[in-house]
Each structure stands twice: as C-alpha cells, then as structure tokens.
Coordinates of C-alpha atoms in Angstrom, one line a residue:
Chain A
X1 CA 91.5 112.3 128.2
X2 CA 89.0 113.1 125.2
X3 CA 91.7 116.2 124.7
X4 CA 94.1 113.5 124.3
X5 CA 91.9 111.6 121.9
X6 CA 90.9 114.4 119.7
X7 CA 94.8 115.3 119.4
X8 CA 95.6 111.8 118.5
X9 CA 92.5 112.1 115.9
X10 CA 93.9 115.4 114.6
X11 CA 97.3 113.9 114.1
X12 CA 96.1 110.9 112.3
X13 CA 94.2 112.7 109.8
X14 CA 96.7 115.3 109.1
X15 CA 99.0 112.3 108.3
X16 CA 96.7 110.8 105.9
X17 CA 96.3 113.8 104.2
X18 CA 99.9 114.4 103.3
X19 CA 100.2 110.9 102.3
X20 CA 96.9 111.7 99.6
X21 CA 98.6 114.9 98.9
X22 CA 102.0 113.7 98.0
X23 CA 100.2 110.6 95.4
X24 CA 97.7 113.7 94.1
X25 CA 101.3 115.8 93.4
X26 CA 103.0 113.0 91.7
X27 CA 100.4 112.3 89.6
X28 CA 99.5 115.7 88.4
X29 CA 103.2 116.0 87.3
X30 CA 102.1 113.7 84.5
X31 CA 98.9 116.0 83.3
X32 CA 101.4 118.6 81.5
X33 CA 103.5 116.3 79.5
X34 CA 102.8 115.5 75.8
X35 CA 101.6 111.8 75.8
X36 CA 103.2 111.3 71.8
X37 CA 106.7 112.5 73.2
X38 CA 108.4 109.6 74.3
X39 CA 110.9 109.5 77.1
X40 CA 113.4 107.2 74.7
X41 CA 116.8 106.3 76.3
X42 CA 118.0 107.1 72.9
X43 CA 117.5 110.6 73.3
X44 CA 120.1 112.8 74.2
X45 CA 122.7 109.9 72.4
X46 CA 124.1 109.6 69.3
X47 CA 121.8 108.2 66.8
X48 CA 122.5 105.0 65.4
X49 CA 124.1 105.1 62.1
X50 CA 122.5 103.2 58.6
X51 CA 123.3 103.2 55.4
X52 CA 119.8 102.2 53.7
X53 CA 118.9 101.7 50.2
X54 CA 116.5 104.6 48.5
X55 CA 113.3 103.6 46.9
X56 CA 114.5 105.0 43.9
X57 CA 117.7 106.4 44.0
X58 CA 121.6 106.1 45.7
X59 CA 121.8 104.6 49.4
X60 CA 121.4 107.1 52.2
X61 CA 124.0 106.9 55.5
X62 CA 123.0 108.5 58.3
X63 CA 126.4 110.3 59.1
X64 CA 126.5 111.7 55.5
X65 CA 123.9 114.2 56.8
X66 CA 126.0 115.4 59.9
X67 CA 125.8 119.1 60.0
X68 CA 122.0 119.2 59.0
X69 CA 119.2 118.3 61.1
X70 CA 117.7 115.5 59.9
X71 CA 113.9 114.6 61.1
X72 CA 114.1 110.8 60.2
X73 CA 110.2 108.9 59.9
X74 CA 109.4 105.5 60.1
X75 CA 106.6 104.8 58.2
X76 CA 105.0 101.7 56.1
X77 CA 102.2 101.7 53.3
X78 CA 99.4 99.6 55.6
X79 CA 99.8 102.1 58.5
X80 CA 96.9 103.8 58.3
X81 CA 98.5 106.7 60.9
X82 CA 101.1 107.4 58.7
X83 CA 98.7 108.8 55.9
X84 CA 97.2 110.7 58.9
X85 CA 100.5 113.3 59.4
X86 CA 101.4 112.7 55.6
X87 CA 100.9 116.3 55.0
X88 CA 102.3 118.0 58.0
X89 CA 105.9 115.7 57.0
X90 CA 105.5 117.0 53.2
X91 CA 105.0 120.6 54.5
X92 CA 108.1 120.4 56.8
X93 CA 110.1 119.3 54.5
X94 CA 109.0 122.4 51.8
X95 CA 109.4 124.5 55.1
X96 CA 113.0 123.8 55.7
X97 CA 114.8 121.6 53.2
X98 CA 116.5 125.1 52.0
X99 CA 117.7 125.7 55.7
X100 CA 120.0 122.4 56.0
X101 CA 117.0 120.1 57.3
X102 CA 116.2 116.7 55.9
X103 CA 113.4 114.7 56.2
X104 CA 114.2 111.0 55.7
X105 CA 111.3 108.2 55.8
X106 CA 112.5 105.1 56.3
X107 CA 110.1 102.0 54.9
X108 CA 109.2 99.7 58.2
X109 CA 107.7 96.0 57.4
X110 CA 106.5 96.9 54.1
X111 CA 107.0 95.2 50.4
X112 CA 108.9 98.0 48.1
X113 CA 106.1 98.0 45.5
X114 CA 103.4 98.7 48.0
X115 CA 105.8 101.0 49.1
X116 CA 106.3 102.8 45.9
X117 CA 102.3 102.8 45.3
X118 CA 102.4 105.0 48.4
X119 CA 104.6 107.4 47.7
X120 CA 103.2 108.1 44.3
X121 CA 99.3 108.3 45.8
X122 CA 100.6 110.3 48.8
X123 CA 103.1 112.5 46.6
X124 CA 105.3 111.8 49.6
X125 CA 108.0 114.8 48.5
X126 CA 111.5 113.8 50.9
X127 CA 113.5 111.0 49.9
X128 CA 112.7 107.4 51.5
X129 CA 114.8 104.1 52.3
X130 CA 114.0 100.5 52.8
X131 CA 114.8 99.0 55.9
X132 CA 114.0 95.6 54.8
X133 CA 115.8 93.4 57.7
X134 CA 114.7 95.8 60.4
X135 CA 118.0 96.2 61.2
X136 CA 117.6 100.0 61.8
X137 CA 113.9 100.0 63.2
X138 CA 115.6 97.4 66.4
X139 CA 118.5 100.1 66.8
X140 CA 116.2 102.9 66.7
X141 CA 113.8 100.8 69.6
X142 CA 111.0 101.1 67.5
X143 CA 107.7 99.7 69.2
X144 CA 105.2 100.4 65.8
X145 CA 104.6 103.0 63.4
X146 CA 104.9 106.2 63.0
X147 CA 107.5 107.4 65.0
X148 CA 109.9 110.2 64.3
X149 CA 113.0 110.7 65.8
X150 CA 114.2 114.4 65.2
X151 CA 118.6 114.4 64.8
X152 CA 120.7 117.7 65.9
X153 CA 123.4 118.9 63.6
X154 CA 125.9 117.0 65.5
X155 CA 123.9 113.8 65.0
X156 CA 122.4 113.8 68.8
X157 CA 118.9 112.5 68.8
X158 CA 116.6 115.5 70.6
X159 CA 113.4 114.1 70.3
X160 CA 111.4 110.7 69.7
X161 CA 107.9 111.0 68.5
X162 CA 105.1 107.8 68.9
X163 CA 102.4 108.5 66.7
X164 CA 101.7 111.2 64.0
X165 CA 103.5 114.3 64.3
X166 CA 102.1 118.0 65.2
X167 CA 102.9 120.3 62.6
X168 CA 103.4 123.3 64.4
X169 CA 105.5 121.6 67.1
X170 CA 107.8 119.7 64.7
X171 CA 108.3 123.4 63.2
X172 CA 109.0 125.1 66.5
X173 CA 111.4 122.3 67.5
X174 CA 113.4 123.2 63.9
X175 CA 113.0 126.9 64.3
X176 CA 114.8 126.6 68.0
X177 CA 117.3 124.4 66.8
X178 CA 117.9 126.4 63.8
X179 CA 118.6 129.1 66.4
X180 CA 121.1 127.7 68.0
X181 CA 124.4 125.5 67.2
X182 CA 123.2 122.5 68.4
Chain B
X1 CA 155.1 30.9 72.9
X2 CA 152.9 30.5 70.3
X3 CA 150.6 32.8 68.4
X4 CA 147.5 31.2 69.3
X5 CA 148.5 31.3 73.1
X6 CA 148.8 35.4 72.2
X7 CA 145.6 35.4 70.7
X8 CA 144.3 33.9 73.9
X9 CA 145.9 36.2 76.2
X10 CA 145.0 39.5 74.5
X11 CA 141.2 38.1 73.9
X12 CA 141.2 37.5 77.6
X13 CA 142.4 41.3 78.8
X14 CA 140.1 43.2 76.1
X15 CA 136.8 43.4 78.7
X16 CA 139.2 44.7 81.6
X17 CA 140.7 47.2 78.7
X18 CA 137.0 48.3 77.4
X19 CA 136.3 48.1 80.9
X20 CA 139.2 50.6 81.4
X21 CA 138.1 53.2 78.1
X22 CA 134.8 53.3 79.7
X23 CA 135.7 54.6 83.0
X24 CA 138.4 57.2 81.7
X25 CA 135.9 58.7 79.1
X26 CA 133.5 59.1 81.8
X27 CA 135.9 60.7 84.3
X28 CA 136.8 63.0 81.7
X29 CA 133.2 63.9 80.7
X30 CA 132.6 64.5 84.6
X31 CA 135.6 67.0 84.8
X32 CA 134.4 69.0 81.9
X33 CA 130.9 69.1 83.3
X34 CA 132.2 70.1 86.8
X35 CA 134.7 72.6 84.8
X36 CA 132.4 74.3 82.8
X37 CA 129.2 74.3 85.3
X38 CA 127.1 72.5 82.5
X39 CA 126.9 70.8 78.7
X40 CA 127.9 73.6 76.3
X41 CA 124.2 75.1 74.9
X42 CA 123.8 74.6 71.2
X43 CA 123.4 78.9 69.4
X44 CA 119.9 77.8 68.9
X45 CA 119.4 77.3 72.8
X46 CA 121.3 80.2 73.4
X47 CA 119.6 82.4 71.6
X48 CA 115.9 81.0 72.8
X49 CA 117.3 82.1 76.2
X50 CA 118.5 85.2 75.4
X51 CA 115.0 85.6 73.4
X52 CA 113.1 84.8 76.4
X53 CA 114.7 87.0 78.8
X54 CA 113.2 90.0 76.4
X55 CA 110.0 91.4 76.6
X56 CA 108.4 91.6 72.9
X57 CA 108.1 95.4 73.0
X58 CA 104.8 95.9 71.0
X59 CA 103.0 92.5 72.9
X60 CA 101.5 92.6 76.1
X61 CA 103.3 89.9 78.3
X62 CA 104.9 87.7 76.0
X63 CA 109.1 87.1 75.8
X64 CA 110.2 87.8 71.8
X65 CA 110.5 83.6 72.1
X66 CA 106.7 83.3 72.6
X67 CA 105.8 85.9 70.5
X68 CA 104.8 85.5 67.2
X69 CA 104.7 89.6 66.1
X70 CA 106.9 90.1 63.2
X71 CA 108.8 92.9 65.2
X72 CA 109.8 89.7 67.8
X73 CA 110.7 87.7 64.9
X74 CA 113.3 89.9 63.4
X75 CA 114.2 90.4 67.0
X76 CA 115.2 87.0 67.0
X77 CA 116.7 86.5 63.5
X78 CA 118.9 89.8 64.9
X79 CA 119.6 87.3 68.2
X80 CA 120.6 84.8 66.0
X81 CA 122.7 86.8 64.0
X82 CA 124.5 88.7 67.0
X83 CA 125.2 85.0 68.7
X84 CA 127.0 83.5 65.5
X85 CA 128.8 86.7 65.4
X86 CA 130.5 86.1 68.5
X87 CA 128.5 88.3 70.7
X88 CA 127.7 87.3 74.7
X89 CA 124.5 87.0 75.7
X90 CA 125.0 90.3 78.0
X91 CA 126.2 92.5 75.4
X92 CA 123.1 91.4 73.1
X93 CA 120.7 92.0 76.2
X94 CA 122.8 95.3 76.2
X95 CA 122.0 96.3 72.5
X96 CA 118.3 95.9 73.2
X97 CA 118.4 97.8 76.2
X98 CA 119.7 100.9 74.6
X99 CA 117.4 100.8 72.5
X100 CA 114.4 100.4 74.2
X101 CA 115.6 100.5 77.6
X102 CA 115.5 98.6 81.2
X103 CA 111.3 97.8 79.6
X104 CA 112.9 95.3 77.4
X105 CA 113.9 92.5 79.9
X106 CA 111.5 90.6 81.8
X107 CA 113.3 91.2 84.6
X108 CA 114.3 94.5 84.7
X109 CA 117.1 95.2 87.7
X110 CA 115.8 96.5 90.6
X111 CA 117.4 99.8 91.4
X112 CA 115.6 103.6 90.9
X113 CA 112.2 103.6 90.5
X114 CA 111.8 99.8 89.7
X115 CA 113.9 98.9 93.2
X116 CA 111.1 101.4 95.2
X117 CA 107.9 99.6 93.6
X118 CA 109.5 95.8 93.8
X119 CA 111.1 96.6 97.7
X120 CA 108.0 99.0 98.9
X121 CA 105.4 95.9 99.6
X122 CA 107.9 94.1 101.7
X123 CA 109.1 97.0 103.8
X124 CA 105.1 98.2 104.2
X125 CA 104.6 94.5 105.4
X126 CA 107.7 94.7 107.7
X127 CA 106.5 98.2 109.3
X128 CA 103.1 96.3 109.6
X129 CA 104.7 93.5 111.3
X130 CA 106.8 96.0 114.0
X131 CA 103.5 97.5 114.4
X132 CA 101.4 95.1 115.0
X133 CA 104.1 93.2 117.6
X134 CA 104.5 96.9 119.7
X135 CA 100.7 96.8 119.8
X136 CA 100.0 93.2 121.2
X137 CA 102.8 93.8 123.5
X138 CA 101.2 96.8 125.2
X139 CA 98.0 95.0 124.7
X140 CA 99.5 92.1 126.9
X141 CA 101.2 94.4 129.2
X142 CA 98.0 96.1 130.0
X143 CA 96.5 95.4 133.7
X144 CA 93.9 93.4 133.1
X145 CA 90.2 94.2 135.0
X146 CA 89.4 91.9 137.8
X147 CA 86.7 89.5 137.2
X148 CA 83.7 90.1 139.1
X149 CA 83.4 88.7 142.4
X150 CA 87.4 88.8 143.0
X151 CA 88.8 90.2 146.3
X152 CA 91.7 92.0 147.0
X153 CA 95.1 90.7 146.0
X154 CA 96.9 88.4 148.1
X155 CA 100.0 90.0 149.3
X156 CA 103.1 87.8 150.7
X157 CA 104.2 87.9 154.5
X158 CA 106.9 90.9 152.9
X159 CA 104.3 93.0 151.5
X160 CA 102.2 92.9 154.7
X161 CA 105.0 93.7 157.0
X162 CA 105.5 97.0 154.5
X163 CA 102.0 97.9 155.1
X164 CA 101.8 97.9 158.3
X165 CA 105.3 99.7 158.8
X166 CA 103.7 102.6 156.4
X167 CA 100.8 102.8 158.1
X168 CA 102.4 103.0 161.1
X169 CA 104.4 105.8 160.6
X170 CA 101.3 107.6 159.0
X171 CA 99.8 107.2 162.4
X172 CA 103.1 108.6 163.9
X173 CA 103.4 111.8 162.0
X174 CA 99.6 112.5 162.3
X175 CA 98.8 115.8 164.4
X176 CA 97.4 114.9 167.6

C-alpha cells in the first residue's frame, strides 16, 4: 500500500515538473530575440507605396527607388529618440548611398519649420519628406517614433525597427542583402 | 348636384383619406425596417463604430473613438475619409489590420494563439468539473464504515438459505 502511495507521489510530481518545464522552455525562447525588432505583419510584404513631398526639394515615391534598398525612418523634431540614432542613420547613409541604398526620413507629427530647424542643427545628410496627413505613418502601422523599416530591392519590407537603430546591425543587414539579389 | 354639396362630401372623406396616408407610410416605413434589419446609420455613426471597434495602438485600453492621441485622430479622419469613399466597414477594419495586425481590434478573432488563451480557461474548468464529478462518485461509491455499536447486516430469508447451503457443503467436503 505505501508502495502504491509513493508511486502515485512519484507520478504526480514528475507530471508537474514537465508542466514547469514546458512554461520555463516557452519562455526562454523569448530571452534570445532583439526586443527593438518588431514582429510586423508588414514584413515579408510589399511596402506600401507614397509619393511625399521633400523638405526642400522634388516629391519622393516609394516605387521610384525599386531596385535599391531603401532603409526608410520615421522621425519628428520633438522626439527626443530620434536625435539619439541621428548619427548611426547619417553614417549609413555615407556607408552605402554609393552602393544603391537610400536612406529616406519621413517627418511624422511635426510642423515643417521645426522640421527644417532639425535638419540644419542635426546636419541630418539623406533626403527627408513630410507626411503631414499621416497617411503613410497609418499604412506603415506605425505605433510612435522612431521606427525604421528596412525595403529589399524588389520593394519587400525585411525588417521593422521600434526605437533607435543599432549601427552595426543596420550595416550587417545591408552588407547581407547587398550579397544577395534580394 | 351642386358645388357646395361637393365641398361637403370631399370635406367629409378627408380624415378617412389622412387616415388612409398615415397607415400606408407607416406600413412602408415598417417594410423597409424589416428589409434592411435597421434605420440606415448616418457616415458619422458609421465611422464611430468602425472607430470603436479599433484599439488606439499607442493607448493603453482605449478604442481610437475614445482616444484622444493625435495618432487616433488621424486614425479617424482616415475612417472618415475611407467611409465617404465608398469603403465597407470590413475592408477599413482590413486596412488597419495589415498594418498593425489582429492587435488593432478590440476583439481580435479567436483562432492560433488568441483561440488557445480565450478557450484554455473554459476547457481547464471543464476538466475540473469531469474531475471533480469522477471523484465524488467514487467518494459516494465507497463502503462506508459502520457506526459503532452496529451488528452484523441483516440478510433476507434468500441470503440465509445461501449460507447455510455453503456451509453445508464445507462441512461435506471436510476430511473426516
């Protein structure tokens, strides 16, 4: 009888250990993923298209720029993060802007002269829209900024980026994509 | 005939012909009603509804109609827009939800992942349920201990005659 009991004991606790086991396995699945990479349904689809007005300059549309990869940054001039990966933005854009990449910031919530204060302060470098109805930001499911959304060559977004972007993983994304005919 | 005896005459049917009017317009209103399931919704109610079906993305738990964020703003202006351009109020929920996906709508459909975490509690409470019923029913099942002070069972007339026949045949096949 106390055989029994200890067998029935046994049983029990093996069971409740594979239950904690499992939960412990499913959440540790989570400690290895990037927390700013965002798991958009928009990537792996087309991007949407835009045709936005430059700050200074000739309207940009989105399909114009098929065949280069085009790393495309939302942005505004009260967004405090945004001044934060200022530089690592400038410096992919002197990086690759030779090797049929564009970087594209698009103006989110913002007035145009604040806009156009930030640029000159910031010596923002890549060309930069207005997105003044929000039109694109919706389309794009934008939750705040900055985000980046990185565009393949045949206009497929690859990757959607909440918060300010790491340099050196921006570059490595471009250098593999550069290496292949995506 | 005169005209004054006219006069009369139609002044006398004109309550039975209002009377008449009345009941056909409301006829007709009821077989549009029943038709169509309910009045026609003005595009400003329409797009309320469709605004508070969608959860403001950057707001905690408020619909883009309660929220007053300038991102659920232009959401609604874009609504607006989308609903005097013809569009249903599925594909605009479907515009939103490629965007940001299923998170967008308060009530997200319940398949994958979503369908496990809102069907899990009811079949945990279900297999609690079968559980619990097997376990009273042995419970009940189980003989119970005599209280103290009780004899022996009664047995009927059959059950004694049984007895005594085993017994007796015990005795029989006993050596010597």
């Amino acid at each position: 009888m106390r055989r029994l009991i200890a067998s029935r004991r046994a049983r029990l606790l093996a069971g409740v250990a594979a239950v904690v086991a499992v939960i412990v396995a499913l959440l540790m699945t989570g400690l290895g993923r990037d927390p700013s990479v965002f798991a958009s349904p928009l990537v792996g689809r087309a991007a949407p298209n835009f045709t936005l007005p430059q700050l200074d300059g000739p309207p940009v549309t989105l399909t114009r720029l098929r065949g280069q990869i085009v790393v495309i940054n939302f942005w505004a001039s009260w967004c405090t993060e945004c001044r934060v990966e200022q530089a690592a933005l400038n410096q992919t854009w002197q990086q690759f802007q030779d090797s049929g990449v564009v970087v594209l910031g698009i103006d989110f919530q913002d007035t145009a002269d604040a806009a156009r204060s930030y640029v000159r302060t910031d010596a923002v470098a890549y060309p930069v829209v207005e997105d003044a109805s929000s039109k694109t930001a919706l389309a794009y499911g934008l939750r705040g900024v900055p985000e980046t959304f990185v565009v393949s060559r045949s206009g497929r977004i690859v990757r959607h980026v909440i918060g300010p972007v790491d340099p050196v993983a921006l570059a490595g994304e471009i250098n593999s994509m550069l290496g292949t005919r995506a | 005939m005169n005209a004054a005896g006219t006069l009369r005459r139609a002044r006398a049917g004109l309550p039975g012909l209002l009377v008449l009017i009345a009941l056909v317009a409301g006829l007709v209103t009821l077989v549009i009603v029943a038709v169509s399931g309910h009045p026609p919704a003005s595009q400003a109610q329409e797009v309320q509804q469709i605004a508070s079906g969608l959860h403001c993305p950057i707001c905690k738990d408020l619909s883009v109609a309660d929220s007053p964020a300038p991102l659920a703003q232009q959401m609604r202006q874009e609504i607006a827009q989308k609903v005097r351009a013809g569009e249903s109020a599925a594909q605009i929920r479907a515009g939103f939800v490629a965007a940001y996906g299923d998170s967008v709508l308060m009530s997200p459909p319940r398949q994958g992942v979503a369908g496990v975490v809102y069907y899990l509690p009811f079949l945990v409470l279900a297999a609690g349920l079968i559980v619990a019923f097997v376990l009273l029913r042995r419970w009940l099942r189980a003989p119970q201990p005599d209280p103290p002070g009780a004899g022996p069972p009664e047995l009927s007339a059959t059950q004694r005659r049984a007895v005594a026949k085993a017994v007796a045949r015990l005795r029989e096949e006993e050596p010597g």
